[in-house]
Coordinates of C-alpha atoms in Angstrom, one line a residue:
M3 CA 123.0 117.9 48.3
T4 CA 119.7 117.4 46.9
S5 CA 120.7 113.9 44.4
L6 CA 121.0 112.5 47.9
A7 CA 117.2 112.9 49.4
P8 CA 115.9 111.4 47.3
S9 CA 117.7 107.9 48.6
T10 CA 117.4 109.3 51.8
R11 CA 113.6 109.7 51.6
G12 CA 112.9 105.9 50.6
W13 CA 115.0 104.6 53.1
I14 CA 115.3 106.9 56.4
G15 CA 111.1 106.5 57.6
P16 CA 111.4 102.3 57.2
Y17 CA 115.1 102.2 58.7
L18 CA 113.6 104.9 61.8
L19 CA 111.3 102.3 62.2
L20 CA 112.7 99.0 61.8
A21 CA 115.0 100.7 65.2
V22 CA 112.3 101.2 67.5
L23 CA 110.5 97.9 66.6
W24 CA 113.2 96.0 67.1
G25 CA 114.5 97.8 70.8
C26 CA 110.6 97.7 71.4
S27 CA 111.0 94.0 71.7
F28 CA 112.7 94.3 74.5
L29 CA 109.9 95.0 76.4
F30 CA 107.6 93.2 75.3
I31 CA 109.5 90.5 76.3
A32 CA 109.1 91.7 79.6
T33 CA 106.1 92.0 79.9
A34 CA 105.0 89.5 77.6
L35 CA 106.5 87.4 80.1
Q36 CA 104.3 88.1 83.2
T37 CA 101.6 85.7 81.7
F38 CA 103.6 83.4 79.1
A39 CA 106.4 80.5 79.5
P40 CA 109.5 81.7 77.3
T41 CA 108.4 78.9 75.1
Q42 CA 104.8 79.8 74.1
V43 CA 106.3 83.9 74.2
A44 CA 108.7 83.4 71.2
F45 CA 105.8 80.8 69.8
G46 CA 103.1 83.0 69.6
R47 CA 105.7 86.0 68.6
I48 CA 106.3 83.9 65.5
V49 CA 103.0 82.5 64.5
I50 CA 101.5 86.3 64.7
G51 CA 104.3 87.4 62.2
F52 CA 103.7 84.3 60.3
A53 CA 100.6 85.3 59.3
L54 CA 101.3 89.0 58.4
L55 CA 104.2 88.0 56.1
A56 CA 101.9 85.1 54.3
G57 CA 99.2 87.5 54.4
I58 CA 101.4 90.5 52.3
L59 CA 102.2 87.0 49.9
L60 CA 98.6 86.4 49.9
I61 CA 98.1 89.6 48.8
R62 CA 100.6 89.2 46.3
R63 CA 99.2 86.2 44.5
E64 CA 103.2 85.1 45.2
R65 CA 103.3 81.1 45.1
V66 CA 106.0 80.4 47.6
R67 CA 107.8 76.8 46.2
V68 CA 111.2 76.0 48.7
E69 CA 113.5 72.9 46.2
R70 CA 114.0 70.7 47.9
R71 CA 118.0 70.6 48.2
R72 CA 117.1 73.9 50.2
I73 CA 115.5 72.2 52.6
G74 CA 118.3 71.6 55.6
D75 CA 119.8 75.2 55.1
F76 CA 115.9 76.2 56.1
V77 CA 115.6 73.8 58.8
I78 CA 118.9 75.4 60.2
V79 CA 118.3 78.7 59.6
G80 CA 114.2 78.2 61.1
A81 CA 116.2 76.6 64.3
V82 CA 119.5 79.4 65.0
M83 CA 117.9 82.4 63.6
T84 CA 114.5 82.6 65.4
A85 CA 113.6 79.5 67.4
I86 CA 116.3 78.6 69.2
P87 CA 117.6 82.8 70.0
F88 CA 114.2 83.6 70.1
V89 CA 113.6 81.3 73.6
L90 CA 116.7 82.3 74.4
F91 CA 116.6 86.1 74.7
A92 CA 112.6 85.0 76.8
L93 CA 114.3 82.8 79.1
A94 CA 116.9 85.7 79.6
E95 CA 114.4 88.0 81.3
Q96 CA 113.2 85.9 83.9
R97 CA 116.6 86.5 85.1
V98 CA 118.1 89.8 83.5
T99 CA 117.4 93.5 82.7
S100 CA 115.9 94.6 79.5
V101 CA 118.1 97.0 79.6
L102 CA 121.0 94.1 79.3
A103 CA 118.7 92.6 76.6
G104 CA 119.5 95.2 74.5
L105 CA 123.1 96.2 74.8
V106 CA 123.7 92.2 74.5
N107 CA 121.8 92.8 70.9
A108 CA 124.4 93.9 70.3
T109 CA 126.2 92.0 69.7
T110 CA 124.7 90.3 66.5
P111 CA 127.1 92.1 64.0
L112 CA 130.7 90.5 65.7
F113 CA 129.5 86.7 66.2
T114 CA 128.4 87.5 62.6
A115 CA 132.1 88.6 61.5
V116 CA 133.3 85.3 63.1
F117 CA 131.2 82.4 61.4
V118 CA 130.9 85.4 57.7
A119 CA 135.4 84.3 58.2
L120 CA 134.3 80.8 58.7
L121 CA 131.8 79.9 56.6
L122 CA 133.0 82.0 53.8
P123 CA 136.8 82.6 53.3
R124 CA 136.5 84.7 50.2
E125 CA 135.4 87.3 53.6
R126 CA 138.2 85.9 56.4
P127 CA 138.9 89.5 58.3
D128 CA 141.7 91.5 58.0
R129 CA 144.2 93.9 60.5
V130 CA 141.6 96.5 61.1
Q131 CA 138.2 93.8 61.0
V132 CA 140.5 91.5 63.8
G133 CA 140.8 94.8 65.6
G134 CA 137.1 95.7 65.9
L135 CA 136.7 91.8 66.6
L136 CA 137.9 92.1 70.0
L137 CA 137.5 94.6 70.9
G138 CA 133.8 94.4 70.4
F139 CA 134.0 91.2 71.8
G140 CA 136.7 93.0 75.2
G141 CA 133.7 95.3 74.9
I142 CA 131.2 92.2 76.3
A143 CA 133.6 91.4 79.3
V144 CA 133.0 95.7 80.4
L145 CA 129.0 95.4 80.4
L146 CA 128.2 91.8 82.0
G147 CA 130.4 93.9 84.5
V148 CA 132.5 89.9 84.4
W149 CA 135.4 91.8 87.4
N150 CA 132.3 90.8 89.5
S151 CA 130.9 88.0 89.9
G152 CA 127.8 88.7 92.2
A153 CA 127.1 91.9 89.4
I154 CA 124.7 90.1 86.6
D155 CA 123.4 86.8 86.5
L156 CA 125.5 84.5 84.8
V157 CA 123.3 82.5 82.9
G158 CA 121.0 85.0 81.9
G159 CA 123.6 86.5 80.9
L160 CA 125.3 83.2 78.8
M161 CA 121.6 82.8 76.9
L162 CA 121.4 86.4 75.5
L163 CA 124.6 85.6 74.7
G164 CA 124.1 81.9 73.2
A165 CA 120.9 83.9 71.7
T166 CA 123.3 86.9 69.5
F167 CA 125.9 84.2 68.4
C168 CA 123.1 82.1 66.9
Y169 CA 121.9 85.2 65.0
G170 CA 125.2 85.3 64.2
L171 CA 125.6 81.5 63.3
G172 CA 121.9 82.4 60.5
N173 CA 123.6 84.6 58.7
A174 CA 126.0 83.6 58.1
W175 CA 124.3 80.6 57.1
S176 CA 122.1 82.9 54.7
R177 CA 125.0 84.0 53.0
R178 CA 126.4 81.1 52.5
R179 CA 123.1 78.8 51.1
L180 CA 120.0 80.9 50.6
T181 CA 121.0 84.3 48.6
S182 CA 120.2 82.3 45.4
T183 CA 117.2 81.1 46.1
G184 CA 115.2 82.7 43.6
L185 CA 112.3 83.5 47.0
S186 CA 111.6 87.2 47.3
N187 CA 111.8 88.8 51.0
V188 CA 108.7 88.6 51.8
A189 CA 109.1 84.7 51.2
L190 CA 112.5 83.5 52.6
P191 CA 111.6 85.5 56.3
A192 CA 107.7 83.9 55.9
I193 CA 109.6 80.2 55.6
Q194 CA 111.8 80.7 58.1
L195 CA 108.9 81.7 61.0
A196 CA 107.4 78.6 59.7
V197 CA 110.0 76.8 60.8
G198 CA 110.8 78.0 63.7
A199 CA 107.3 77.4 65.0
L200 CA 107.1 74.1 64.5
V201 CA 110.6 73.4 66.7
I202 CA 109.4 74.9 69.3
L203 CA 105.7 73.8 69.0
P204 CA 106.4 71.1 71.5
F205 CA 107.0 72.6 73.6
A206 CA 104.6 75.6 73.5
V207 CA 102.1 73.7 73.8
S208 CA 103.7 71.9 77.2
T209 CA 103.6 74.5 79.0
P210 CA 101.9 76.1 81.3
L211 CA 101.1 79.8 81.7
V212 CA 102.4 81.2 84.1
G213 CA 99.9 84.1 85.5
P214 CA 96.2 84.9 84.1
V215 CA 96.1 86.2 80.5
A216 CA 95.4 89.8 81.1
P217 CA 95.8 92.7 78.2
A218 CA 99.3 94.4 78.6
P219 CA 100.5 90.5 78.6
A220 CA 98.8 89.7 75.5
L221 CA 99.2 92.9 74.0
A222 CA 102.2 93.0 74.4
L223 CA 102.8 89.9 73.0
L224 CA 100.6 90.4 69.6
A225 CA 102.3 94.3 69.3
L226 CA 106.0 92.1 69.2
G227 CA 104.7 89.3 66.8
L228 CA 102.3 92.3 64.0
G229 CA 106.0 94.7 65.3
G230 CA 109.4 92.8 66.4
T231 CA 108.9 89.7 64.1
G232 CA 106.3 90.0 60.5
L233 CA 106.4 94.3 60.3
A234 CA 110.4 94.8 61.0
Y235 CA 111.2 91.7 58.7
V236 CA 109.6 94.2 56.0
L237 CA 111.2 96.5 57.0
F238 CA 114.4 95.2 57.3
W239 CA 114.5 94.0 53.6
R240 CA 112.9 96.8 52.6
V241 CA 116.3 99.3 54.5
L242 CA 118.5 97.0 52.0
A243 CA 117.1 97.2 49.4
V244 CA 117.1 101.0 49.0
A245 CA 120.0 102.1 51.0
G246 CA 122.5 98.9 51.0
A247 CA 123.5 96.6 53.3
T248 CA 126.8 99.6 55.3
V249 CA 123.2 101.4 56.5
T250 CA 121.6 98.7 57.5
A251 CA 123.9 97.3 59.4
S252 CA 123.9 101.1 61.7
V253 CA 120.5 99.9 62.9
T254 CA 122.7 98.3 65.8
Y255 CA 124.0 101.4 67.0
V256 CA 120.2 103.1 67.6
I257 CA 118.1 99.5 68.7
P258 CA 120.3 100.0 72.9
L259 CA 119.1 104.0 72.6
V260 CA 115.7 102.8 72.3
S261 CA 115.7 99.3 74.1
T262 CA 117.7 101.4 76.9
T263 CA 115.2 104.2 77.1
L264 CA 112.4 102.3 77.3
G265 CA 113.2 99.6 80.3
V266 CA 114.7 102.6 82.4
L267 CA 111.3 104.8 81.8
V268 CA 108.2 101.7 81.5
L269 CA 110.6 99.4 82.7
H270 CA 112.0 101.2 86.0
E271 CA 114.6 98.4 85.6
G272 CA 118.1 99.8 86.5
L273 CA 122.0 100.8 84.6
H274 CA 124.9 99.2 86.8
W275 CA 127.5 102.5 85.3
Y276 CA 129.7 99.3 83.5
E277 CA 126.6 98.5 81.4
P278 CA 125.9 101.2 79.1
V279 CA 130.4 102.0 78.5
G280 CA 130.1 98.1 77.4
G281 CA 127.8 99.0 74.9
A282 CA 129.2 102.0 73.4
I283 CA 132.3 99.8 73.9
V284 CA 130.5 96.4 71.6
L285 CA 129.5 99.1 68.9
A286 CA 133.2 100.8 69.1
G287 CA 134.1 97.3 67.6
V288 CA 131.2 96.7 65.5
G289 CA 131.6 99.6 63.7
L290 CA 135.3 98.5 63.2
T291 CA 134.3 95.4 62.0
Q292 CA 131.9 97.3 59.5
W293 CA 134.8 99.9 58.3
G294 CA 136.4 97.3 57.6
A295 CA 134.8 95.2 55.7
A296 CA 133.3 98.1 54.2
R297 CA 137.1 99.3 53.3
R298 CA 138.0 96.0 51.8
R299 CA 134.7 95.4 49.1
S300 CA 135.7 99.6 48.3
A301 CA 138.4 97.5 47.0
D302 CA 137.9 94.7 45.6
A303 CA 135.7 96.4 43.8
A304 CA 138.4 99.2 42.5
R305 CA 141.0 95.8 41.3
A306 CA 138.3 94.5 39.7
A307 CA 137.2 97.8 37.6
D308 CA 141.1 98.3 36.6
Q309 CA 141.5 94.3 35.9
P310 CA 139.6 94.9 31.8
E311 CA 141.9 97.7 31.4
T312 CA 145.0 95.8 32.6
E313 CA 144.5 92.9 30.6
R314 CA 144.5 94.9 27.4
A315 CA 147.3 97.0 28.1
E316 CA 149.0 93.8 28.5
A317 CA 147.3 93.2 24.9
E318 CA 148.6 96.4 23.5
I319 CA 152.5 95.1 24.8
S320 CA 152.0 91.4 23.2

């Protein structure tokens, strides 16, 4: 018991703060949209988040160098992990509730698992993971209320799924191409945000404001950039380094609780019965997928540990 306490204290605070910040992001987006267009919300949060990370790099006096052969990878990741999904979430929240946006965001690990299987052949899903994926995608159908065409804005729902689809592709691409760059856990997202800002810039500056500038939307955008974008990246990599990938991935379960509570209590949004039910099914599928992956990693580690002993035994027999 005591041996586990220090490590828990090392990540539980950043973990909970990360869940709160990402859970609040959907409320911040909805509030910022009262003044700013979707592309401006996305651009603003990226620039503010980048400024925070750039400040950290300056304080550390950390020099960032990108190899020429990695530029294309950063362009892809910056687009599909930042620019496109940030715009899609903002566009979607013009049509659907922040509650639904937060619940659909929980599908990100499902799309990540699909793209990991496609891009990393060694990590193809086993039967347990396939079952989790099928369950999770079934949960999406329930979450969106597909049996009732008038229950939800179809375009808004597809925008949300498009955003999490992009997150899944970006996560898998990062694992395949950007894990050996030698860049720090602050430099990597800083470059990602810089690329995302350049992608969105022409659209953000050419779009008029949707309403008069007011304190609430401006403060929401500031909080979205500093907390839900900049600080969240730092916290994410902190938890990942201390607690590992399994614990970090489980933040997916906490975010919908925060976003749903805020959407209902602060924005007074309605909640259909099938939205939390579908969200629970999605999270069950995510959990099954992650459990299958963890089980396979344990089995692979055990085989790797046993292999030298087997080789030594064969050498002695010969």
